[in-house]
Amino acid sequence: MRVAFLGATRGMGRALARLLAERGDALHLLGRNSDKLARSAADLEVRGAAGEVGTTECDLERPETFEAALTAAAEQLGGLEAVVVTAALFATQEELEADLDLTRRLLQVNFSRTVEFCERARHHLLAAGGGKLCVFASVAGDRGRKPMVLYGAAKAGLAAYLEGLDHRFHAAGLEVICVKPGFVRTGMTAGLTPPPFAGEPEAVARRVLKALDRGTPVVYVPAVWRGIMLAIRLLPRAVMRRIGF
Amino acid sequence: MEPGSEAQASPSIALPGLLAAGSKHAATIHTVADQETLSGWGLIERPGREVRSEDLAAITVGAGLTRGLGRSYGDSSLPAAGTWVAASPLADRLLAFDQQSGILHAEAGLSLREINRLFWPRLWTSPVLPGTQDITLGGMVAADVHGKNHHVDGTFGRHLEWLLIRLADGEIVTTSRERDPDLFRATVGGMGLTGHILEVAVRLQPIPSPWIRAESERIAGVDEFVSALREAATDWPFTVGWFDALATGTKLGRGILMKGRWAQPAEAPVEPPSPKMRLAVPFTLPNWTLNRLSMWAFNKLYFHLHPRGVKTGIVHPESFFHPLDVIRHWNRIYGRRGFTQHQCVLPEGERPGAARRLLEELTARGGLSCLCVIKDCGEQGEGLLSFPRPGITIAIDLPAGPGIQELIDGLNRRVLAEGGRIYLAKDTFARAEDFQAMEPRLAEFEQLRRRWDPAGRLSSAQAVRLFGDGA
C-alpha cells in the first residue's frame, strides 16, 4: 500500500507506521518537524519500508501546507492509496479550562484543521478512483464527560464528520476508517495515571492495521473500550453528573 | 519528601514531542509521571520521578540520570534526592543499518527485544545477549553487559563503534575510542554517570541461522561446574550454568550446564523463530510464595527433570538466551518485600575453590535462593568500571526482608577476601566501604567523572550510596 502518514513520528502513529513498513508498504511522512521526520523515515526504512521513505513538512496549524504536502506525497509514492492521520493536540481538561488560547488552538487543530486536511486528502484519493482515509478520533468523543469536555467535543465533531464522509463517498470508492483509542500508554499520556484497560501502542497498531486493511468504518482500540463506551453511553445523565469518569 | 519540594524539582518542559502536530508554541505541559516512587527490577521502591518522551534529547536537559527499561535490580536507575530521571524507552528509533559492516545506529531507548525480533530473521545478532532482552541499548552500554559468550566475545562495550552523549553541562558530543577516549572508557560500564547516552552505534554479528543448537547436562557440584565450564569454553561460544544453592554437602552447587552455538542452516528449521508468546504474573504474590520449601522443591524438580545423559536439540533463541522473559513481571513472585540479586565475579584461577567458598558462605548464613547462575568470564573489558574479569561469576537471587543486609554484607566480605567484585547493575544493599575496597578502579573513574561533570549534576541513588555522591 502507498500511504501518506500525518503523525508517524510518535505514539500510536509511530507504531502503526512501523507495522506498515515491516510488511513492505511504501510510506511518505508528513509532520511539522523535518528533523524528527527524517529520523522516523530512517527508522521505517531500516524496518523494511518499500523504497525511500519521503518526508514533507505539514502542520495542522498551517492549512496552507496541506495541499503541497499531499501533492508531494502523491508524487513521491506514485499515487496515494491511503492517507492516515494520527496527529492531534492533547491537553487535560484542567489545562484547557485555565487557558482559552490553548482551548481555541486545540479545537481548531483537532476539528476544523483536521477536517480541512481530510477534505484535501479525500480529493486526492477520489481523483485516483478511491482509497482509504484512516483518522484517529477518540473514545472521548462518544459522550460528553467531566475529564474530557473540550478535547472530547472536538473529537466528537471529527467522528461525526468521518461517519458522514463514509456515507457520502463509500459508493465512490472512499473507505473511511475512524479509530477511537481509549487510554493508550504513549508519550501523550505519560503524565497521566493510566486507568485499568490501558493499552500499549503496538497492540493498538495491530488492531488498527487490520481495520485499515478491511476498511472497518469504526474501530475501538483496545477492543475492550467498545464495551466500556457502550456502557457509558447508556448511563443516565444523573449518574454521569456524579461520577468522575 | 514534601509535595512542595517535589514540585520544585519537577521539570516543566515545553515538550515538542508531546503533540504530533502542534506549533512551535506548544503548550507547556508537565509530563512528570504521576507516581512518587520508582523501583528497579527488585521492586524495592524509592522516592523518585521519571520523565518519559520520544524526544530523549529534550528530556535529558537538566535530568540527573537517564534510565532505560528499569531492569537493573537495585537503585542504579533511580535518581539521587532532588533530581529526576529521564526515561529512554520511547526514544527507540533505528537510524541506520549497514548490511556490509553490520553497524547498527539507533536511539538509546531501543530494546534488545526489538533488535532480536528485527535482526535474527535477517541473520544478524546483537554481539552480546544477556539473560533478559527487556533492556535498552543505553542500558547495555551503561552496565557494559555480558552474556553467555563472555569467554569469547567479551562485554557489549567491545562491539561499540561510538556513542552520542549529552554531557552534564548540556553539550552533546560523540565519543569513541578515537574521540575523547577517556570519556568513552568511563561511559562504557559507567552506569550513566558520565552523561546521558542518546544514541549508540554497535557492530552486530552475522549468524548462519537464527536458531540455537544446544546441549545440556547435569553437573554434580560447584567444583565440577568450574571445570566443566572451563572445558566447554574451548568448544562452545555460549555457556552458562544453573545451580541449586539449597543442596548441601557434596551436592552443593549441583545443576545443569547449558552449551550452545548458532545452528547451521542445514540443521535448523527453515522458518525464522517467531517471537515467543508471553504469560504474565498478573499481580504481586504474597511474600510466602517463595519460601524454603517451595524453593527447595523447585530446585530439586528443575535438576531432576533434566535427563541423566546429555540433552541435545535445536532450540528457540529466546528460550536459550532469555528463558525467564517468557513470564512477564516474574519479579512479582517475590512479593511486596521485593528482592535483590547478588552477582559477583571471583578470580577462580588465582584462588581455586573461591566459588565453592562463596556458596558455603551463603549456605552457612541460611540464604534462600532459587535459579542461581554460574558462568566463566573472559578478559576484562575496556570500560573503567566494567564488571567482568577473568574468573567465575555467580548470580544469586535473594528475597529482601529481615536479615538481607547482614547476608549481603557477609557475601561481600567473602567476595572481598577472594579478591572479587560485585556487579553494580544488580546491587541494592552493598555498603560503600565494601564496594570501595573491591574497586581500586573507582578513583580513576571518579577523577574522570569530575572532569566531565565538575558541578556534580549527574548522579544516581546508587552513586550516593556507594560512591559517596553528595557527601
XYZ file of C-alpha atoms in Angstrom:
716
model
C 0.000 0.000 0.000
C 1.178 3.544 -0.732
C 0.463 5.610 2.373
C 0.753 9.295 3.241
C 1.030 9.486 7.024
C 0.479 12.583 9.164
C 1.723 11.903 12.698
C 4.018 8.898 12.282
C 6.812 10.250 14.452
C 5.402 9.193 17.800
C 2.920 7.209 19.820
C 0.273 5.152 18.065
C 1.165 6.684 14.727
C 4.758 5.536 15.110
C 3.653 2.011 15.993
C 1.234 1.828 13.054
C 3.768 3.202 10.585
C 6.238 0.560 11.758
C 3.774 -2.241 11.038
C 3.181 -0.845 7.559
C 6.939 -0.560 6.970
C 7.710 -4.044 8.274
C 5.345 -5.619 5.791
C 6.889 -3.631 2.979
C 4.411 -0.823 2.350
C 5.572 2.484 0.853
C 5.323 5.493 3.133
C 5.601 9.254 2.921
C 5.700 11.036 6.255
C 4.051 14.384 6.913
C 4.713 16.374 10.045
C 5.894 19.682 11.341
C 9.497 18.998 12.304
C 11.781 17.949 9.466
C 14.498 16.571 11.747
C 12.069 14.270 13.517
C 10.519 13.262 10.210
C 13.942 12.310 8.873
C 14.708 10.199 11.942
C 11.385 8.383 11.706
C 11.875 7.884 7.970
C 15.252 6.276 8.676
C 13.645 4.026 11.271
C 10.964 2.900 8.821
C 13.483 2.302 6.054
C 15.614 0.052 8.269
C 12.442 -1.804 9.238
C 11.680 -2.649 5.642
C 9.528 0.063 4.071
C 9.384 -0.166 0.280
C 11.890 2.199 -1.262
C 12.833 5.509 0.210
C 10.525 6.942 2.877
C 9.918 10.544 1.828
C 9.099 13.385 4.166
C 7.353 16.723 3.748
C 6.630 19.379 6.330
C 2.962 19.708 7.115
C 1.477 21.414 10.153
C -2.163 21.122 11.193
C -1.922 24.715 12.396
C -0.834 25.900 8.954
C -3.519 24.858 6.468
C -1.515 26.410 3.632
C 0.883 23.449 3.966
C -1.786 20.787 3.370
C -2.132 20.731 -0.394
C 1.584 20.958 -1.114
C 2.298 18.159 1.351
C -0.295 15.801 -0.073
C 0.845 16.560 -3.608
C 4.469 15.908 -2.678
C 3.487 12.618 -1.044
C 1.438 11.535 -4.055
C 4.264 12.390 -6.429
C 6.929 10.606 -4.452
C 4.790 7.495 -3.929
C 3.410 7.439 -7.460
C -0.149 7.953 -6.264
C -1.887 7.613 -2.898
C -3.778 4.529 -1.799
C -4.244 5.556 1.806
C -3.942 8.617 3.999
C -3.522 8.135 7.746
C -3.939 10.934 10.286
C -2.852 10.307 13.864
C -1.643 13.812 14.596
C -3.584 15.922 17.082
C -3.155 18.182 20.052
C -3.717 16.948 23.557
C -4.163 18.753 26.838
C -6.020 17.898 30.014
C -9.360 19.459 30.876
C -7.721 21.461 33.686
C -5.117 22.919 31.362
C -7.755 23.830 28.795
C -10.097 25.425 31.319
C -7.244 27.594 32.531
C -6.173 28.758 29.080
C -8.667 29.928 26.479
C -5.957 30.354 23.829
C -4.914 26.746 24.259
C -8.577 25.735 24.034
C -9.023 27.635 20.790
C -5.895 26.061 19.333
C -6.900 22.574 20.362
C -10.437 22.873 18.990
C -9.071 24.268 15.759
C -6.345 21.663 15.272
C -8.361 18.649 16.362
C -11.521 19.590 14.494
C -11.538 22.203 11.762
C -7.928 21.848 10.592
C -8.109 18.058 10.668
C -11.351 18.167 8.686
C -9.788 20.560 6.213
C -6.800 18.234 5.800
C -9.157 15.273 5.307
C -11.126 17.188 2.674
C -7.951 17.680 0.667
C -6.933 14.063 1.224
C -10.370 12.931 0.064
C -9.952 14.866 -3.181
C -6.618 13.198 -3.826
C -7.965 9.721 -3.086
C -11.185 10.102 -5.082
C -9.341 11.589 -8.032
C -7.324 8.370 -8.146
C -10.511 6.286 -8.051
C -10.781 5.825 -4.298
C -8.693 4.688 -1.368
C -8.540 4.620 2.403
C -8.731 7.521 4.806
C -7.836 6.440 8.332
C -8.210 9.089 11.030
C -7.714 8.885 14.783
C -10.654 10.320 16.721
C -11.115 9.200 20.335
C -13.460 7.450 22.741
C -13.567 10.885 24.354
C -15.943 11.910 21.554
C -18.507 9.236 22.349
C -20.090 11.125 25.202
C -19.558 14.418 26.977
C -17.643 13.569 30.152
C -16.156 15.570 33.016
C -12.452 14.921 32.353
C -12.750 15.377 28.566
C -15.257 18.179 27.925
C -13.307 20.209 25.364
C -10.997 17.581 23.891
C -13.992 15.229 23.640
C -16.134 17.835 21.882
C -13.577 18.280 19.104
C -13.165 14.528 18.695
C -16.979 14.074 18.633
C -17.171 16.549 15.796
C -14.383 14.786 13.952
C -16.070 11.389 14.361
C -19.375 12.781 13.068
C -17.591 14.218 10.040
C -15.892 10.879 9.345
C -19.171 8.994 9.536
C -20.824 11.421 7.152
C -17.872 11.139 4.797
C -18.226 7.374 4.810
C -21.923 7.564 3.937
C -21.422 10.135 1.223
C -18.415 8.711 -0.611
C -18.355 4.997 0.111
C -20.026 4.212 -3.196
C -17.376 6.291 -4.953
C -14.634 4.117 -3.521
C -13.594 6.034 -0.413
C -13.141 3.828 2.628
C -13.178 5.842 5.841
C -11.722 4.289 8.989
C -12.430 6.150 12.219
C -10.171 4.921 15.013
C -11.311 5.524 18.584
C -8.488 4.912 21.034
C -9.179 4.660 24.718
C -6.303 5.255 27.108
C -3.069 4.138 25.445
C 0.353 4.381 27.087
C 2.232 6.793 24.835
C 4.262 9.940 25.252
C 0.983 11.861 25.004
C -0.394 10.255 28.159
C 2.946 9.943 30.001
C 1.942 12.358 32.755
C -1.456 10.788 33.408
C -2.393 7.920 35.689
C -3.377 5.002 33.449
C -6.840 3.555 34.139
C -7.435 -0.208 34.011
C -7.612 -1.435 30.404
C -4.892 0.963 29.289
C -3.447 -0.223 26.004
C 0.035 -0.438 24.518
C 0.648 1.327 21.201
C 1.971 -1.815 19.478
C -1.145 -3.863 20.259
C -3.337 -0.937 19.266
C -1.470 -0.596 15.983
C -2.024 -4.262 15.109
C -5.770 -3.853 15.544
C -5.825 -0.622 13.551
C -3.873 -2.260 10.747
C -6.499 -4.989 10.486
C -9.249 -2.371 10.362
C -7.307 -0.408 7.768
C -6.915 -3.454 5.539
C -10.577 -4.438 5.875
C -11.970 -0.934 5.668
C -13.775 -1.213 9.028
C -15.623 2.106 9.452
C -15.232 2.414 13.232
C -12.656 0.648 15.378
C -12.178 0.910 19.139
C -8.676 0.267 20.469
C -8.010 -1.577 22.724
C -11.150 -3.574 21.851
C -12.435 -3.528 25.432
C -13.235 0.187 25.042
C -16.096 -0.630 22.705
C -17.922 -2.246 25.626
C -16.856 0.412 28.090
C -18.129 3.219 25.875
C -21.359 1.361 25.162
C -21.966 1.217 28.899
C -21.001 4.872 29.329
C -23.397 5.941 26.591
C -26.233 4.110 28.342
C -25.668 5.719 31.737
C -28.372 8.193 32.751
C -27.385 11.851 32.935
C -27.947 11.885 36.683
C -25.235 9.256 37.042
C -22.828 10.990 34.659
C -23.119 14.153 36.752
C -21.962 12.258 39.820
C -19.156 10.035 38.564
C -15.714 11.332 37.654
C -15.193 9.224 34.541
C 9.552 14.321 50.612
C 7.354 17.401 50.825
C 4.973 17.810 47.892
C 6.225 21.371 47.527
C 9.846 20.353 47.094
C 8.771 17.740 44.566
C 7.084 20.406 42.506
C 10.252 22.447 42.525
C 12.355 19.561 41.431
C 9.942 18.534 38.728
C 10.769 19.773 35.270
C 8.323 21.758 33.271
C 9.106 21.190 29.668
C 7.554 22.631 26.575
C 7.574 19.231 25.036
C 7.911 19.351 21.315
C 7.369 15.621 21.486
C 4.026 15.710 23.145
C 1.912 16.759 20.255
C 2.199 15.290 16.864
C 1.062 18.387 15.075
C 1.208 21.309 17.431
C 3.005 24.507 16.622
C 6.292 25.883 17.803
C 4.371 27.466 20.648
C 3.466 24.086 22.062
C 1.740 24.213 25.382
C 3.906 23.834 28.427
C 2.770 20.577 29.853
C 4.080 18.735 32.863
C 4.959 15.251 31.831
C 6.341 14.071 35.102
C 4.864 10.672 35.737
C 2.311 10.665 38.454
C 3.922 8.206 40.801
C 6.139 9.481 43.556
C 8.246 6.364 43.743
C 10.337 4.336 41.342
C 11.891 0.935 41.636
C 14.304 -1.289 39.829
C 13.541 -4.870 38.868
C 13.798 -5.881 42.532
C 10.602 -3.892 43.219
C 12.019 -2.085 46.227
C 10.505 1.362 45.871
C 12.357 4.600 46.478
C 11.184 8.191 46.168
C 11.772 9.426 42.659
C 10.212 10.593 39.424
C 10.817 9.903 35.792
C 10.051 11.905 32.669
C 9.169 9.939 29.571
C 9.159 11.133 25.986
C 10.087 10.187 22.446
C 12.393 13.189 22.488
C 15.221 11.948 24.695
C 17.429 14.901 23.781
C 14.774 17.247 25.192
C 14.052 15.443 28.452
C 17.684 14.858 29.360
C 18.196 18.615 29.724
C 18.566 19.109 33.449
C 17.887 15.466 34.324
C 20.245 13.863 36.839
C 20.251 10.467 35.148
C 18.727 8.520 32.264
C 17.169 5.109 32.756
C 16.051 2.541 30.222
C 13.616 -0.265 30.972
C 14.494 -0.369 34.658
C 15.852 -3.907 34.614
C 18.764 -3.230 36.902
C 17.769 -4.815 40.201
C 18.503 -2.138 42.732
C 18.939 1.626 42.667
C 21.270 2.038 39.653
C 18.499 3.633 37.601
C 16.915 5.657 40.393
C 17.567 9.368 40.849
C 19.528 10.909 43.675
C 17.439 13.063 46.022
C 16.368 16.361 44.469
C 16.795 15.237 40.852
C 14.672 13.359 38.381
C 15.446 10.718 35.832
C 14.770 10.775 32.087
C 13.274 7.535 30.717
C 14.521 6.471 27.295
C 12.259 3.606 26.095
C 10.103 5.805 23.870
C 13.250 7.016 22.083
C 13.655 3.780 20.176
C 14.245 4.596 16.526
C 16.669 2.700 14.348
C 18.642 5.318 12.456
C 20.802 3.259 10.121
C 21.915 -0.283 9.470
C 24.855 -1.077 7.197
C 24.476 -4.502 5.582
C 28.203 -4.695 4.850
C 29.711 -3.787 8.208
C 26.767 -4.833 10.395
C 26.874 -1.498 12.205
C 23.545 -0.540 13.730
C 22.985 3.082 14.722
C 19.946 3.672 16.917
C 18.444 5.777 19.644
C 19.404 4.630 23.127
C 15.898 3.544 24.127
C 15.736 0.777 21.515
C 15.224 -2.533 23.294
C 17.204 -5.695 22.755
C 13.859 -7.468 22.318
C 13.200 -5.313 19.270
C 16.723 -5.824 17.927
C 16.279 -9.581 18.272
C 12.869 -9.530 16.604
C 14.082 -7.437 13.679
C 17.571 -8.804 13.104
C 17.533 -12.516 13.893
C 15.389 -13.258 10.817
C 17.895 -11.216 8.760
C 20.731 -13.389 10.105
C 22.301 -10.746 12.316
C 22.518 -10.720 16.095
C 23.478 -8.421 18.897
C 27.057 -9.414 19.756
C 26.087 -9.805 23.415
C 22.814 -11.270 24.694
C 22.324 -11.001 28.455
C 19.785 -13.015 30.450
C 16.978 -10.609 29.626
C 16.094 -8.879 26.388
C 13.947 -6.267 28.110
C 16.802 -3.818 28.278
C 17.732 -0.835 26.160
C 20.826 -0.117 24.126
C 21.684 2.700 26.518
C 21.367 0.353 29.474
C 23.538 -2.242 27.759
C 26.272 0.363 27.384
C 25.866 1.838 30.871
C 26.121 -1.560 32.568
C 28.541 -2.912 29.923
C 26.500 -6.099 29.919
C 27.836 -9.589 29.332
C 26.220 -12.791 28.137
C 26.790 -16.483 27.658
C 29.599 -15.716 25.208
C 31.670 -13.577 27.558
C 34.560 -16.033 27.432
C 34.739 -15.478 23.640
C 33.298 -12.070 22.810
C 33.670 -10.041 25.979
C 31.194 -7.398 27.054
C 28.883 -5.228 24.964
C 31.364 -2.361 25.088
C 33.857 -4.262 22.941
C 31.454 -4.098 19.999
C 30.634 -0.412 20.174
C 31.657 1.987 17.424
C 30.707 5.277 19.031
C 28.223 6.893 21.387
C 26.306 10.165 21.291
C 26.162 11.627 24.771
C 24.647 14.648 26.444
C 27.203 15.810 28.953
C 26.308 17.248 32.336
C 26.765 20.814 31.039
C 24.197 20.164 28.307
C 26.597 19.806 25.389
C 26.020 16.861 23.046
C 29.212 15.070 21.955
C 30.244 11.971 20.076
C 32.718 9.757 21.863
C 34.601 6.693 20.694
C 37.986 5.020 21.050
C 39.366 7.890 18.958
C 37.312 10.849 20.154
C 37.663 11.607 23.848
C 38.646 8.014 24.567
C 38.700 8.617 28.312
C 35.051 9.661 28.205
C 34.267 6.572 26.143
C 36.034 4.286 28.610
C 34.275 5.871 31.559
C 30.866 5.724 29.887
C 31.085 2.030 28.989
C 30.036 0.434 32.271
C 29.774 3.879 33.866
C 26.147 3.372 34.949
C 25.004 6.548 33.189
C 27.026 8.763 35.479
C 29.237 10.387 32.831
C 26.445 11.648 30.574
C 23.067 10.817 29.083
C 23.529 8.220 26.358
C 21.372 9.411 23.454
C 22.476 7.255 20.531
C 24.542 4.123 20.117
C 26.416 2.622 17.176
C 27.186 -1.065 17.654
C 28.500 -3.731 15.332
C 26.103 -6.668 15.015
C 27.395 -10.137 14.178
C 26.321 -12.288 11.225
C 24.816 -15.691 12.124
C 24.347 -18.802 9.971
C 20.736 -19.264 11.141
C 18.576 -17.699 13.847
C 18.268 -20.983 15.783
C 20.457 -22.411 18.507
C 21.992 -25.836 18.593
C 22.083 -26.595 22.323
C 23.440 -29.267 24.614
C 22.882 -29.591 28.323
C 23.899 -31.947 31.076
C 23.742 -32.401 34.826
C 26.704 -31.274 36.903
C 27.300 -32.835 40.326
C 28.584 -29.840 42.291
C 30.169 -26.416 42.234
C 33.791 -27.521 41.766
C 32.718 -29.765 38.905
C 30.882 -26.780 37.442
C 34.015 -24.680 37.403
C 35.953 -27.307 35.496
C 33.029 -28.177 33.201
C 32.665 -24.522 32.220
C 36.395 -24.305 31.569
C 36.264 -27.378 29.343
C 33.135 -26.277 27.466
C 34.678 -22.869 26.772
C 37.030 -24.252 24.136
C 34.254 -25.794 22.018
C 31.190 -23.669 22.654
C 30.625 -19.920 22.092
C 27.730 -19.897 24.584
C 27.880 -21.498 28.005
C 26.054 -20.948 31.286
C 25.070 -22.996 34.283
C 22.071 -23.002 36.551
C 22.691 -24.407 40.009
C 20.919 -25.325 43.216
C 22.223 -23.311 46.147
C 19.987 -25.140 48.604
C 21.502 -28.571 48.015
C 24.056 -29.391 50.712
C 27.233 -31.359 51.252
C 28.804 -32.798 48.116
C 25.664 -31.793 46.173
C 26.244 -28.108 46.921
C 26.046 -26.206 43.658
C 24.830 -29.117 41.579
C 22.935 -28.057 38.492
C 22.563 -28.013 34.750
C 25.236 -26.820 32.333
C 23.908 -25.375 29.076
C 26.036 -25.002 25.983
C 25.087 -23.664 22.596
C 26.092 -22.298 19.241
C 24.167 -20.788 16.334
C 22.783 -23.677 14.272
C 23.906 -24.264 10.703
C 21.159 -23.756 8.100
C 21.083 -27.494 7.340
C 20.223 -28.429 10.932
C 17.816 -25.547 11.642
C 14.158 -25.080 10.706
C 13.654 -23.124 7.502
C 11.332 -20.590 9.105
C 12.851 -17.968 11.388
C 11.706 -18.259 15.022
C 8.616 -16.194 15.769
C 8.572 -14.154 18.987
C 7.522 -16.313 21.953
C 4.079 -15.934 23.467
C 4.341 -14.477 26.920
C 2.412 -15.150 30.097
C 2.325 -12.672 32.933
C 2.287 -12.828 36.700
C -0.839 -10.650 36.966
C -0.244 -9.204 40.428
C 2.269 -9.216 43.245
C 2.095 -12.576 45.002
C 2.197 -12.950 48.790
C 5.649 -12.896 50.385
C 5.346 -16.537 51.450
C 5.047 -17.833 47.865
C 8.790 -18.280 47.716
C 9.890 -19.954 50.923
C 12.470 -22.553 51.828
C 10.154 -25.419 50.914
C 8.935 -24.080 47.567
C 12.451 -23.046 46.537
C 13.867 -26.389 47.610
C 11.156 -28.210 45.653
C 11.648 -26.006 42.620
C 15.401 -26.524 42.604
C 15.045 -30.267 43.050
C 12.448 -30.528 40.319
C 14.487 -28.442 37.912
C 17.519 -30.647 38.457
C 15.725 -33.972 38.254
C 13.575 -33.073 35.266
C 16.771 -32.986 33.242
C 17.651 -36.447 31.905
C 20.814 -38.101 33.204
C 22.595 -38.045 29.881
C 23.393 -35.230 27.516
C 20.311 -33.496 26.121
C 20.753 -32.037 22.645
C 18.459 -30.177 20.324
C 17.672 -27.160 18.201
C 16.089 -24.545 20.406
C 14.443 -21.156 20.025
C 16.995 -18.387 20.629
C 14.682 -16.649 23.114
C 14.407 -19.851 25.166
C 18.151 -20.244 25.125
C 19.248 -16.676 25.815
C 16.321 -15.146 27.675
C 14.390 -18.033 29.299
C 12.722 -16.011 32.058
C 11.421 -13.332 29.711
C 8.518 -15.543 28.642
C 6.956 -14.743 32.019
C 6.277 -11.038 32.229
C 6.594 -9.483 35.682
C 8.185 -12.609 37.132
C 9.685 -10.356 39.786
C 6.210 -10.251 41.364
C 6.584 -13.791 42.703
C 8.871 -12.397 45.392
C 6.009 -10.461 46.941
C 5.832 -6.947 48.296
C 9.096 -7.278 50.172
C 10.898 -7.276 46.811
C 14.212 -8.951 46.121
C 17.750 -8.368 45.028
C 20.473 -10.229 43.234
C 23.984 -10.742 44.438
C 26.258 -11.132 41.450
C 29.988 -11.238 41.877
C 32.983 -12.352 39.884
C 35.714 -14.309 41.666
C 39.266 -14.880 40.380
C 38.869 -18.636 40.486
C 42.088 -19.130 38.512
C 44.215 -17.459 41.177
C 42.132 -18.704 44.070
C 40.825 -22.190 43.282
C 37.708 -23.045 45.281
C 36.551 -19.412 45.543
C 33.160 -20.244 44.003
C 32.619 -23.100 46.451
C 33.604 -20.944 49.408
C 31.060 -18.312 48.361
C 28.286 -20.916 48.223
C 29.359 -22.266 51.611
C 29.117 -18.741 52.975
C 25.605 -18.474 51.543
C 24.564 -21.828 52.991
C 26.104 -21.107 56.391
C 24.106 -17.895 56.549
C 20.888 -19.663 55.590
C 20.493 -17.699 52.352
C 17.473 -18.756 50.343
C 17.711 -18.707 46.599
C 16.420 -20.407 43.524
C 17.662 -20.145 39.970
C 21.267 -19.303 40.664
C 23.542 -18.743 37.701
C 27.217 -19.577 37.229
C 29.411 -18.626 34.297
C 33.072 -18.258 33.490
C 34.323 -14.839 32.407
C 36.976 -13.951 29.868
C 39.130 -10.864 29.634
C 38.227 -7.633 31.393
C 36.582 -5.036 29.124
C 37.836 -1.542 28.378
C 35.144 0.153 30.472
C 36.668 1.730 33.563
C 34.072 0.197 35.866
C 33.121 -2.743 33.655
C 32.114 -5.667 35.844
C 33.543 -8.896 34.390
C 37.134 -10.023 34.862
C 38.700 -13.448 34.313
C 37.223 -15.945 36.727
C 33.819 -17.271 37.694
C 30.720 -15.149 38.077
C 27.883 -16.247 40.328
C 24.441 -14.651 40.489
C 22.049 -15.395 43.322
C 18.504 -14.006 43.616
C 17.591 -13.274 47.217
C 14.287 -12.150 48.698
C 14.578 -8.860 50.560
C 13.336 -8.559 54.096
C 14.788 -9.044 57.541
C 18.373 -10.236 57.518
C 19.109 -9.345 53.888
C 21.604 -6.604 54.806
C 23.646 -8.963 57.004
C 23.517 -11.646 54.329
C 24.752 -9.294 51.610
C 27.442 -7.935 53.933
C 28.620 -11.479 54.634
C 28.721 -12.384 50.959
C 30.545 -9.170 50.116
C 33.193 -9.815 52.763
C 33.738 -13.214 51.195
C 33.989 -11.619 47.739
C 36.483 -9.133 49.142
C 38.558 -11.887 50.747
C 38.717 -13.710 47.417
C 39.733 -10.593 45.503
C 36.496 -10.441 43.539
C 33.957 -7.693 42.913
C 30.223 -7.168 42.534
C 28.034 -6.086 39.614
C 26.517 -2.645 40.119
C 23.524 -3.376 37.885
C 22.358 -5.994 40.373
C 23.288 -4.368 43.635
C 20.865 -2.889 46.155
C 22.449 -3.377 49.556
C 26.243 -3.235 49.365
C 27.969 -0.866 51.776
C 30.174 1.916 50.444
C 33.237 0.693 52.331
C 32.908 -2.832 50.944
C 32.337 -1.659 47.393
C 35.208 0.809 47.506
C 37.525 -1.852 48.869
C 36.589 -4.114 45.935
C 37.086 -1.395 43.354
C 40.577 0.081 43.147
C 39.440 1.409 39.743
C 36.888 3.716 41.342
C 39.388 6.536 41.974
C 40.228 6.884 38.287
C 36.550 6.719 37.358
C 35.672 9.416 39.864
C 38.511 11.590 38.622
C 37.164 11.355 35.057
C 33.654 11.979 36.260
C 34.767 15.161 37.965
C 36.469 16.279 34.778
C 33.343 15.803 32.650
C 30.870 16.830 35.318
C 32.653 19.273 37.630
C 29.401 20.555 39.130
C 28.293 17.023 40.035
C 24.978 17.308 38.184
C 24.774 13.641 37.246
C 24.153 11.086 39.919
C 22.009 8.140 40.939
C 20.673 6.761 44.182
C 23.301 4.044 43.853
C 26.136 6.531 43.351
C 25.020 8.325 46.507
C 25.032 5.024 48.388
C 28.293 3.583 47.053
C 30.445 6.342 45.545
C 29.808 8.989 48.153
C 27.979 11.389 45.813
C 26.596 14.421 47.582
C 28.629 13.687 50.692
